[in-house]
Short mmCIF file of the C-alpha atoms (twelve columns), coordinates in Angstrom:
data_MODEL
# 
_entry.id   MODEL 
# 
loop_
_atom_site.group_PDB 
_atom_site.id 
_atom_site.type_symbol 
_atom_site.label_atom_id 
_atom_site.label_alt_id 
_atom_site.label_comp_id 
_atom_site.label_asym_id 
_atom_site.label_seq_id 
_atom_site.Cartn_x 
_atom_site.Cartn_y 
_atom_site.Cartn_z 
_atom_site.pdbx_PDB_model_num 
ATOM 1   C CA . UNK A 1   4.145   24.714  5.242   1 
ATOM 2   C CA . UNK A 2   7.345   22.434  4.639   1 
ATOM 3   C CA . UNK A 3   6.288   18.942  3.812   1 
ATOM 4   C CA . UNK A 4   8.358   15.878  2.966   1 
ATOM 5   C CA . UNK A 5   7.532   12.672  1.446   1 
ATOM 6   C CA . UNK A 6   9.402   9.841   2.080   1 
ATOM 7   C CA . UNK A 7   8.929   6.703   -0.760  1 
ATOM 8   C CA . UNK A 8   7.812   7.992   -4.532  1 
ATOM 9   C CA . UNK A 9   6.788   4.761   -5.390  1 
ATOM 10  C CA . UNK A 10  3.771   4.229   -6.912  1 
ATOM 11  C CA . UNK A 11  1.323   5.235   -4.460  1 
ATOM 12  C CA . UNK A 12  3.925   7.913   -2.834  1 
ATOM 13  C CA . UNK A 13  4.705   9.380   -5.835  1 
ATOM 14  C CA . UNK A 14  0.795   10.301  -7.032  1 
ATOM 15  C CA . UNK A 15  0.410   11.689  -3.242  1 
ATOM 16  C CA . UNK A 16  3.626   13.672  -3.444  1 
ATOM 17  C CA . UNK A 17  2.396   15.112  -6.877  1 
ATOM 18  C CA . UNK A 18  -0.891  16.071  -5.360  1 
ATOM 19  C CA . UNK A 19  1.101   17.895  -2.327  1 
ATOM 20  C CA . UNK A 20  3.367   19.800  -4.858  1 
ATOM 21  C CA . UNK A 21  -0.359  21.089  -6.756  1 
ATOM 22  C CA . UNK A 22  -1.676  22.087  -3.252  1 
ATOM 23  C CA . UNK A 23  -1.637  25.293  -2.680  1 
ATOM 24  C CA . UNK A 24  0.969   27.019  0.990   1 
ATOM 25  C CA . UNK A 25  2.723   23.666  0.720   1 
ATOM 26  C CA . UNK A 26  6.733   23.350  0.390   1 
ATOM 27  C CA . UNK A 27  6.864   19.755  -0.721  1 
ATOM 28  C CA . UNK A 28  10.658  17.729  -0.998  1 
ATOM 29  C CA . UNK A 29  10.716  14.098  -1.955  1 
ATOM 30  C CA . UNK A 30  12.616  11.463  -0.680  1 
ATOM 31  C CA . UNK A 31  13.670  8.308   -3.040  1 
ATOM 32  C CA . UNK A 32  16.873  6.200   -3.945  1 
ATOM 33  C CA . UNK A 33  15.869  5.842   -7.495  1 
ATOM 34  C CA . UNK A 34  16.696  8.552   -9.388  1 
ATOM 35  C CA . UNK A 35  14.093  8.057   -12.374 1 
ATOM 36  C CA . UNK A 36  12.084  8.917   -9.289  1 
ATOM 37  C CA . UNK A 37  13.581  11.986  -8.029  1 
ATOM 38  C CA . UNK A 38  13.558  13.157  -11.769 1 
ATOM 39  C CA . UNK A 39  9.950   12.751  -12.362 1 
ATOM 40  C CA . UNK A 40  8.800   14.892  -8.954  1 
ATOM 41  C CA . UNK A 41  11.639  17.451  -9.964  1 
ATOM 42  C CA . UNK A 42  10.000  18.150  -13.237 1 
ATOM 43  C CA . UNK A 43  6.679   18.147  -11.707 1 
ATOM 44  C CA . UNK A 44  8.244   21.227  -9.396  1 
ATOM 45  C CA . UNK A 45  8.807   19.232  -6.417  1 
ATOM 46  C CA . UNK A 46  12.581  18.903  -4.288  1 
ATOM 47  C CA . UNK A 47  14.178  16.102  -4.846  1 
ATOM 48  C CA . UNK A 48  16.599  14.104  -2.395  1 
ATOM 49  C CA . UNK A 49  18.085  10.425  -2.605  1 
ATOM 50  C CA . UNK A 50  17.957  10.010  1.923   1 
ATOM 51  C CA . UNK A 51  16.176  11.493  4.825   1 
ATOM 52  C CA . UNK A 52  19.557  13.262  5.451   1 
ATOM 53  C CA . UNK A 53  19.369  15.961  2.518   1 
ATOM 54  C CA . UNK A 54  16.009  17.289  2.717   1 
ATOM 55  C CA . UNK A 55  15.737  20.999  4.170   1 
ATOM 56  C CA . UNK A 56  15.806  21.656  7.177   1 
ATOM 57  C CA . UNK A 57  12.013  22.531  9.045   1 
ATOM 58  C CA . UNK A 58  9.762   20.594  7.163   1 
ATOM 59  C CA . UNK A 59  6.596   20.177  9.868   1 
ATOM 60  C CA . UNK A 60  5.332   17.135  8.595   1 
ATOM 61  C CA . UNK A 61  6.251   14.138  6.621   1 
ATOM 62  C CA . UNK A 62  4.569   11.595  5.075   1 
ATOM 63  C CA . UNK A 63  5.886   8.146   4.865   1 
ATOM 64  C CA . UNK A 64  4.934   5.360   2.015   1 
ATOM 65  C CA . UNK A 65  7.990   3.411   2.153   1 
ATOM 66  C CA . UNK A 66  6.870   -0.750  1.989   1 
ATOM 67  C CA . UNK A 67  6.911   -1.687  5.305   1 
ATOM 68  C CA . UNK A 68  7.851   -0.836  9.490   1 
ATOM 69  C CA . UNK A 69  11.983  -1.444  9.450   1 
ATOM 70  C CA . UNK A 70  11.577  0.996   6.244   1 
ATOM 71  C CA . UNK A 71  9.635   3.485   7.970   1 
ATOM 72  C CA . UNK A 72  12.165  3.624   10.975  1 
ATOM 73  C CA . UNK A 73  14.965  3.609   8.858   1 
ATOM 74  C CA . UNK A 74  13.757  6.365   6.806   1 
ATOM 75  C CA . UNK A 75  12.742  8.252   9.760   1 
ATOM 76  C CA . UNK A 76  15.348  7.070   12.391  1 
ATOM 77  C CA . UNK A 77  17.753  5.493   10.866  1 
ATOM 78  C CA . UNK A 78  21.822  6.770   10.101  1 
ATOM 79  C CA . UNK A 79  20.341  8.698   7.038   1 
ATOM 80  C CA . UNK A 80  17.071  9.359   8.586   1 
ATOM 81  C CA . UNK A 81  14.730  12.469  7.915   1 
ATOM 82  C CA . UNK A 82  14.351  13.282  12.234  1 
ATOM 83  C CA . UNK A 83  16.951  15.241  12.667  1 
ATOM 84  C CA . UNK A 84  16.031  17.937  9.246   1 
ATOM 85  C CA . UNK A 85  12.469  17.918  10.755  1 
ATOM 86  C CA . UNK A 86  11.076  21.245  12.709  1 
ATOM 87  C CA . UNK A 87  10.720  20.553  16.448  1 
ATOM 88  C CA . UNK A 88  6.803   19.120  17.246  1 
ATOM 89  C CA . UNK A 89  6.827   17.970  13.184  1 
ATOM 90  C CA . UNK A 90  4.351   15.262  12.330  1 
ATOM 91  C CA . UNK A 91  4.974   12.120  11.663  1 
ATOM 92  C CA . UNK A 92  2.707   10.561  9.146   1 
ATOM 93  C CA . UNK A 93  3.282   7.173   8.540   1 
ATOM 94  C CA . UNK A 94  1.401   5.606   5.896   1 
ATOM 95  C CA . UNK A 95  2.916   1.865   5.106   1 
ATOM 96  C CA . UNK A 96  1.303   -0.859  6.380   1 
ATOM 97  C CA . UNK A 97  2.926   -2.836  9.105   1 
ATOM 98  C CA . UNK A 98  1.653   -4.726  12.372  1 
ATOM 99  C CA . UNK A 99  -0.675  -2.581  15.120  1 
ATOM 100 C CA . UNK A 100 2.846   -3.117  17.715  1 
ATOM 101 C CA . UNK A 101 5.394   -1.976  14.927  1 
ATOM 102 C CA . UNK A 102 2.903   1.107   14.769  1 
ATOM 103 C CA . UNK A 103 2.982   1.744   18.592  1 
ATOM 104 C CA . UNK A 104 6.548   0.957   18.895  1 
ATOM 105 C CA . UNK A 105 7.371   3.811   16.101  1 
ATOM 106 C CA . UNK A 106 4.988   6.316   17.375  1 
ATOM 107 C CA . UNK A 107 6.706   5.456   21.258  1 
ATOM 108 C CA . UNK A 108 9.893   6.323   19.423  1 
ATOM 109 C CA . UNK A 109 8.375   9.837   17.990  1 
ATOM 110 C CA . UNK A 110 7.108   10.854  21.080  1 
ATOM 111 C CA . UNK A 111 10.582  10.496  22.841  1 
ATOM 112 C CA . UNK A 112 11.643  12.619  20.255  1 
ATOM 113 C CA . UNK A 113 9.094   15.212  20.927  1 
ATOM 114 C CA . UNK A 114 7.608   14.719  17.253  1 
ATOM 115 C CA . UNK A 115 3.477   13.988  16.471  1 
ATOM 116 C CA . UNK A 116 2.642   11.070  15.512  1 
ATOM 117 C CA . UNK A 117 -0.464  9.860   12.593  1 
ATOM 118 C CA . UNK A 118 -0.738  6.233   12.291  1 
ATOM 119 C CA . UNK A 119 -2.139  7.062   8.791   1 
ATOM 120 C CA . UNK A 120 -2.343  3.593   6.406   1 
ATOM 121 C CA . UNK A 121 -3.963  4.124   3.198   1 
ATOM 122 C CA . UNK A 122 -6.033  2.354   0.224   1 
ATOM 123 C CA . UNK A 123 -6.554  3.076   -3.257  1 
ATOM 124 C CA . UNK A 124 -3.757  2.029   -5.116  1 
ATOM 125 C CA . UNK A 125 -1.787  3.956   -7.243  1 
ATOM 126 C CA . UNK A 126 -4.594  5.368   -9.224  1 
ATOM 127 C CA . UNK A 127 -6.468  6.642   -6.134  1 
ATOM 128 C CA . UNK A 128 -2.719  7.967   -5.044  1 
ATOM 129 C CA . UNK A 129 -2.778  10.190  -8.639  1 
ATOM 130 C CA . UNK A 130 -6.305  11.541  -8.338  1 
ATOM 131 C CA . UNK A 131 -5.737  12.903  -4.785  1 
ATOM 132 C CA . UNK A 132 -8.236  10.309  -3.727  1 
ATOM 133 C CA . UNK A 133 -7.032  7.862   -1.134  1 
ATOM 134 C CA . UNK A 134 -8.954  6.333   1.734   1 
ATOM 135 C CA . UNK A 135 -7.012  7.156   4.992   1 
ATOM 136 C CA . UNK A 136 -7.140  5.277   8.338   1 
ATOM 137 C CA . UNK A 137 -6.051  7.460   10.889  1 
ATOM 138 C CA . UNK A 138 -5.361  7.471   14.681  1 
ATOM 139 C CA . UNK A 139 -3.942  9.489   16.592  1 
ATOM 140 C CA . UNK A 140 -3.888  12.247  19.129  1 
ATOM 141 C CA . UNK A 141 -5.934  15.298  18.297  1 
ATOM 142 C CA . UNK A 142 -3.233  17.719  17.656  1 
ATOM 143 C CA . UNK A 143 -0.920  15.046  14.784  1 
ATOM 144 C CA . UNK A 144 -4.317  15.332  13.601  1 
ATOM 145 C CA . UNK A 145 -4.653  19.152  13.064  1 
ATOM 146 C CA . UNK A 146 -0.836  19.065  12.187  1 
ATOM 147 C CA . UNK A 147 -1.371  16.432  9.193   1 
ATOM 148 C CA . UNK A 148 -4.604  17.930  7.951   1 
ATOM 149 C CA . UNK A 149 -2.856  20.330  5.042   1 
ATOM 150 C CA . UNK A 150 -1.507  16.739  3.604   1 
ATOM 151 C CA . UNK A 151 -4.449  14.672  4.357   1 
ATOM 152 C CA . UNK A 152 -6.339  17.490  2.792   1 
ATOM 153 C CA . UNK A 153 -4.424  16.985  -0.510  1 
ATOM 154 C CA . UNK A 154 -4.060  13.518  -0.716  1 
ATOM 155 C CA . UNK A 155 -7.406  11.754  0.364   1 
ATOM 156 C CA . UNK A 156 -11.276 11.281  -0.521  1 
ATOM 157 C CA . UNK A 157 -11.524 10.696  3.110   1 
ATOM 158 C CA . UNK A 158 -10.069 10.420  5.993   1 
ATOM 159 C CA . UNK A 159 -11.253 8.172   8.589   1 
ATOM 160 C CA . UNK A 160 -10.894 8.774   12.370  1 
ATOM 161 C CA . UNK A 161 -10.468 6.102   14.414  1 
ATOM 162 C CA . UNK A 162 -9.419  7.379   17.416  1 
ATOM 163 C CA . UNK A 163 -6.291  8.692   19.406  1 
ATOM 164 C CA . UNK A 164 -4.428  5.396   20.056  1 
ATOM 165 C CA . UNK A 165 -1.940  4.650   17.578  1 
ATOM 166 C CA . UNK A 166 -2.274  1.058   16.792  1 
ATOM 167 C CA . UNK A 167 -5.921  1.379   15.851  1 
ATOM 168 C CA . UNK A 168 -4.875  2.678   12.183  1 
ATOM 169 C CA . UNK A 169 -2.724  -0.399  11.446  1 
ATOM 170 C CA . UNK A 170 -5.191  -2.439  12.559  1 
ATOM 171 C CA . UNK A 171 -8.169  -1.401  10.339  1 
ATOM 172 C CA . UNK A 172 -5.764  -1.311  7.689   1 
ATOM 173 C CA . UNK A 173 -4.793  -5.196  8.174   1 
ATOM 174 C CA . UNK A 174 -7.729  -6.097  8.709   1 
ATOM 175 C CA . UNK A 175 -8.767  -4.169  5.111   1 
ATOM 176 C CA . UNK A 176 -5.876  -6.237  3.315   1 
ATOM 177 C CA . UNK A 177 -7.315  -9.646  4.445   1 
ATOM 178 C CA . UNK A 178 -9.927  -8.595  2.022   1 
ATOM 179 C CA . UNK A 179 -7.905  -7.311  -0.269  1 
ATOM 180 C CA . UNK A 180 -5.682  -10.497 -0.191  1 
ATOM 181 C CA . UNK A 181 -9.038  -13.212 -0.207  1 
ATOM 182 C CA . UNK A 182 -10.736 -11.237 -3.028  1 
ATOM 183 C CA . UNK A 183 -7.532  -11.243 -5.307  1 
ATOM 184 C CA . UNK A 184 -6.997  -15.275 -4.635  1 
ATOM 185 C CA . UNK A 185 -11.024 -16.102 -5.366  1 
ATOM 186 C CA . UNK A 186 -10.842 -13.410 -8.661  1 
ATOM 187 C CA . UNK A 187 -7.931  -15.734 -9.770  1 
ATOM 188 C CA . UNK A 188 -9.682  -18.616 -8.780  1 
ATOM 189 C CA . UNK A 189 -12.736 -18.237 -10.600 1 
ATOM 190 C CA . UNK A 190 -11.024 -17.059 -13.518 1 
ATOM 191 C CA . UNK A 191 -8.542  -20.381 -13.614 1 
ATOM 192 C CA . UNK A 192 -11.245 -22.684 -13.282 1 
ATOM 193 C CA . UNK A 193 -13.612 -20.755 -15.858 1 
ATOM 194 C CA . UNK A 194 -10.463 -21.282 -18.137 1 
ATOM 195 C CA . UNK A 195 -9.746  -24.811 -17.142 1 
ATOM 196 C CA . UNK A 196 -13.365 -25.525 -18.093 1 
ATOM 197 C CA . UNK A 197 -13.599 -24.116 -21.146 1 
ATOM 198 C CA . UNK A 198 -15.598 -20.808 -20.688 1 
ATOM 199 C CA . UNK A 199 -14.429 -17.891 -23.372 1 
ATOM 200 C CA . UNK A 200 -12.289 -15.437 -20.700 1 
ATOM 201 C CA . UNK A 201 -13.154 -12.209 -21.471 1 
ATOM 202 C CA . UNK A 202 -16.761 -13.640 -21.977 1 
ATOM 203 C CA . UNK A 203 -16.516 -14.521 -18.340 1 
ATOM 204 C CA . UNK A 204 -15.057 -11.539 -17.326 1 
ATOM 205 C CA . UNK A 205 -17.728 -9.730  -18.991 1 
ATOM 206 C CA . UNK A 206 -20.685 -11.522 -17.076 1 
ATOM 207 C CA . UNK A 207 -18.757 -11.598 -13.603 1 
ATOM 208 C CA . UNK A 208 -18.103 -8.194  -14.049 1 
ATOM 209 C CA . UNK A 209 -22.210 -7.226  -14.966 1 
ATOM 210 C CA . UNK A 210 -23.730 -9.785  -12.105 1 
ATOM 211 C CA . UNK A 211 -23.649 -10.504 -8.236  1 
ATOM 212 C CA . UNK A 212 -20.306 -12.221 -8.170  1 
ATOM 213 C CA . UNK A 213 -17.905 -8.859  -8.963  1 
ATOM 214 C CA . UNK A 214 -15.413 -7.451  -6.868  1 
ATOM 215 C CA . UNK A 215 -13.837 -4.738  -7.220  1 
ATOM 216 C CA . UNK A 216 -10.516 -6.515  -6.945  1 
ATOM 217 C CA . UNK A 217 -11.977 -9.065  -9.609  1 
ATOM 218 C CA . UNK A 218 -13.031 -6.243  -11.792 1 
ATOM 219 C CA . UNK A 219 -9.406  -4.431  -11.770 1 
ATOM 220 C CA . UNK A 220 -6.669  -7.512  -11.329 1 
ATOM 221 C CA . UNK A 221 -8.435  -9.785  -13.647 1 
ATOM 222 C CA . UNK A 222 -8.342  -6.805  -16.174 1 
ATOM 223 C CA . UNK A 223 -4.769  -7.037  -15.939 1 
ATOM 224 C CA . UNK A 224 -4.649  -10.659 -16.238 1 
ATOM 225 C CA . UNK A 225 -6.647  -10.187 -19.678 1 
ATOM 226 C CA . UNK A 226 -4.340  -7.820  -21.166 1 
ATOM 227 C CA . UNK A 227 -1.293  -9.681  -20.076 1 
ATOM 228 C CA . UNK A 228 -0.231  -7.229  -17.958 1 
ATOM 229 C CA . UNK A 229 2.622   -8.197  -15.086 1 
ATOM 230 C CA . UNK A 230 3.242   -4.008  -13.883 1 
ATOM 231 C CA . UNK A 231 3.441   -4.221  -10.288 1 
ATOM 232 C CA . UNK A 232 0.803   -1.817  -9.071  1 
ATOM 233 C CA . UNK A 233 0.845   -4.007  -6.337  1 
ATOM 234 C CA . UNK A 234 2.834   -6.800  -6.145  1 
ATOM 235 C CA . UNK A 235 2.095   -10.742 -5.322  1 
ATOM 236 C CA . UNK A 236 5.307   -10.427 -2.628  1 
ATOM 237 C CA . UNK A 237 2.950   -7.593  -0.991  1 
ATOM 238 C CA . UNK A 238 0.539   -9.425  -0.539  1 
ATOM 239 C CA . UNK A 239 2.825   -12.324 0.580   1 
ATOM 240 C CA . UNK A 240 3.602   -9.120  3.700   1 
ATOM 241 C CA . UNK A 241 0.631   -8.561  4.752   1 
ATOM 242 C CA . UNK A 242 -1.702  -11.623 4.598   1 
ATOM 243 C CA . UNK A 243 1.240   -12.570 6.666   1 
ATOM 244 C CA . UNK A 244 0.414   -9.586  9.096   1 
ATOM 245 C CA . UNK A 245 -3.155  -10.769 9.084   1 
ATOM 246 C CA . UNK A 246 -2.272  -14.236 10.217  1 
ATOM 247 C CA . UNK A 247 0.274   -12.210 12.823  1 
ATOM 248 C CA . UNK A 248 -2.621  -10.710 13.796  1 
ATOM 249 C CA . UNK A 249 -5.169  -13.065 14.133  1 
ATOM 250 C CA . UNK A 250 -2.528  -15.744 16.130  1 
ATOM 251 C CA . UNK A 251 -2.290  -12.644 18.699  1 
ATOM 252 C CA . UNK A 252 -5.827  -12.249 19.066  1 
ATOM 253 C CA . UNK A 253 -6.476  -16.441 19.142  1 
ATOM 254 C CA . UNK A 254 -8.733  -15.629 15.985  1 
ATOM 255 C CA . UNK A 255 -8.506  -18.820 13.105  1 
ATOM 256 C CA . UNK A 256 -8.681  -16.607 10.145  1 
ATOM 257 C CA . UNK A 257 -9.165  -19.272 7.668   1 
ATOM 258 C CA . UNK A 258 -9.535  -17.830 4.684   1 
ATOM 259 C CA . UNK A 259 -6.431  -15.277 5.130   1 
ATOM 260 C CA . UNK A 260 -4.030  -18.262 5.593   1 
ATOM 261 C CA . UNK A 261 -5.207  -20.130 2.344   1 
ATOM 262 C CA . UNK A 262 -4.536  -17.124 0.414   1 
ATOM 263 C CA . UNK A 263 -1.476  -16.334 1.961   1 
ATOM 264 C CA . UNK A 264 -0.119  -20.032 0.348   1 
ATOM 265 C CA . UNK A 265 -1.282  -18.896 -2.900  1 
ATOM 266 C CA . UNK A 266 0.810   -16.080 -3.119  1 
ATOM 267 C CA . UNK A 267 3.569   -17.650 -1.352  1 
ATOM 268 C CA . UNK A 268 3.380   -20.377 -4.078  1 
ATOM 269 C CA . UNK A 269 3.078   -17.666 -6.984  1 
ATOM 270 C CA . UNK A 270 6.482   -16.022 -5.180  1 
ATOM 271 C CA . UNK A 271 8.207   -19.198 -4.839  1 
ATOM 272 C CA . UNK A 272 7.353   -19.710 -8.483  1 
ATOM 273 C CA . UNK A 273 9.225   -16.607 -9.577  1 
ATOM 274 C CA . UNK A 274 5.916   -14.379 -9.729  1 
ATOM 275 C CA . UNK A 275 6.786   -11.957 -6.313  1 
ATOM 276 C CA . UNK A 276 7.638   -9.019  -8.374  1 
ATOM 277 C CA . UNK A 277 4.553   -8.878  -10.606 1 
ATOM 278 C CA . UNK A 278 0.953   -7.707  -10.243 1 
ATOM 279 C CA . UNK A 279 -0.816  -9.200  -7.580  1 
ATOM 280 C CA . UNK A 280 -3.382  -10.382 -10.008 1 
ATOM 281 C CA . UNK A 281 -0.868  -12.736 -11.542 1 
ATOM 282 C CA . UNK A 282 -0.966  -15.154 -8.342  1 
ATOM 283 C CA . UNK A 283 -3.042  -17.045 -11.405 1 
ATOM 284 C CA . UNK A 284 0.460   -17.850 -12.465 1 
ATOM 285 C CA . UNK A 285 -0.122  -20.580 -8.998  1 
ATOM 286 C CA . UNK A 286 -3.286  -22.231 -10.745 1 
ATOM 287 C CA . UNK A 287 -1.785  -21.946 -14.276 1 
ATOM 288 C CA . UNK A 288 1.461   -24.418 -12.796 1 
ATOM 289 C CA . UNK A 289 -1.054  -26.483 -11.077 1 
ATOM 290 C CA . UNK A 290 -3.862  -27.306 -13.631 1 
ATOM 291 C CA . UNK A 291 -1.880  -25.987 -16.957 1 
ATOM 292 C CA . UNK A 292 -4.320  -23.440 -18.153 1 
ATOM 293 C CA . UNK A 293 -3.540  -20.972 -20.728 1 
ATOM 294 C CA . UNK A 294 -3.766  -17.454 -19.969 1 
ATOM 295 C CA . UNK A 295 -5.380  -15.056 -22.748 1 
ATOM 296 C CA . UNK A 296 -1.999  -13.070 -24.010 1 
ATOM 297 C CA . UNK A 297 0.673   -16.099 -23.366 1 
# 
């Protein structure tokens, strides 16, 4: 089977190195940056830089580009990957983006006579390496058949949440106002705790062995420890989609309160020059505000 991924960032690129391991799988990989399309060549995969030069045939594709006018432009656009798919290919779109962007693209697939998965995902880029994502699918029953080689390859488990595409997007914006909340209380605590004079790691250490852990505590404020800004996820994504939550909840006349405080404290950490590193570093907010030290600064 011919399979394309479009987006070897770094949640793409772990599921695109788990496709090219899979066994009766063809994989090509779409990216712009070519320390990208240099690491999946010399893990055995086919590189291209646009939708445009992958082989023709590939009968699905699997999309982890940022956000919807990415997805359609990968898929759709001047450059796009439609017209080097094989006729009936599916269409498995993976970013996160609002419940109508996901209906509106998988409208646009069907006119085109492709399948369509409305496929988010979670686990980061570590779940992405160890071929063990969470996926949130809808869809009809046969994009379901059709994406199950990938799915197969990629995920811990794949959640079914019925044929209407829509439903996917939906569970996974609804998933990232918990992500998003859990980030801004993990920096939170861990401000104030500084502020107040508790030892961090020492706090970190009894968080992390008592009631009050997250997970999202237990892994961001890791990174906070160690002074370390890589973007596994960045502040400005969460900036995206704690917007979509409050898109969301406005459509459905639902005051998510929590969601919209957060969304401020990463908008602040953004507008404070912070939008391109780790999503745990929305501390940077509280650091401006009360003057705190952080542990490596």
């Amino acid at each position: 089977m011919q399979v394309a991924v479009i987006g070897l960032g770094s949640m793409g690129m772990g599921a695109a190195l788990n496709l090219v391991k899979a066994e009766g799988l063809s994989v090509a990989g779409v990216d712009l940056r070519d320390a990208a399309r240099a690491e999946f060549a010399a893990a055995g995969g086919l590189p291209a830089a646009s939708g445009a030069e992958l082989p023709p045939g590939a009968e699905a594709v699997l999309v982890l580009v940022v956000n919807a006018v990415q997805a359609r432009e990968a898929l759709f656009g001047p450059l796009g990957a439609a017209p080097r798919l094989a006729p009936g290919a599916v269409l498995i779109v993976s970013s996160t983006m609002s419940p109508a962007e996901a209906r509106a693209l998988a409208a646009e697939a069907e006119a085109r006579q492709f399948l369509y998965l409305d496929a988010p995902v979670s686990g980061g880029a570590a779940g992405a390496r160890a071929g063990a994502l969470t996926v949130m699918a809808s869809g009809s029953a046969a994009a379901k058949a059709k994406a199950a080689p990938v799915l197969d390859a990629i995920a811990k488990k794949v959640w079914d949440l019925g044929e209407a595409p829509g439903l996917g997007a939906t569970m996974k914006v609804v998933h990232q106002l918990l992500a998003g909340v859990h980030i801004a209380a993990a920096a939170e605590a861990m401000a104030l705790g500084i502020k107040a004079g508790l030892d961090p790691e020492t706090l970190y250490g009894v968080v992390t062995g008592a009631a009050g852990n997250s997970w999202m505590f237990e892994n961001r404020m890791r990174h906070v420890l160690n002074g370390d800004e890589t973007p596994r996820s960045a502040v400005d994504i969460f900036v995206k989609d704690l917007g979509l939550v409050t898109e969301l909840a406005r459509a459905e006349g639902f005051p998510a309160l929590l969601a919209a405080q957060a969304q401020q404290l990463f908008t602040a950490a953004s507008a404070m020059g912070h939008g391109g590193k780790d999503d745990g570093f929305v501390i940077r907010a509280y650091q401006a505000l009360t003057g705190i030290r952080l542990p490596k600064d």
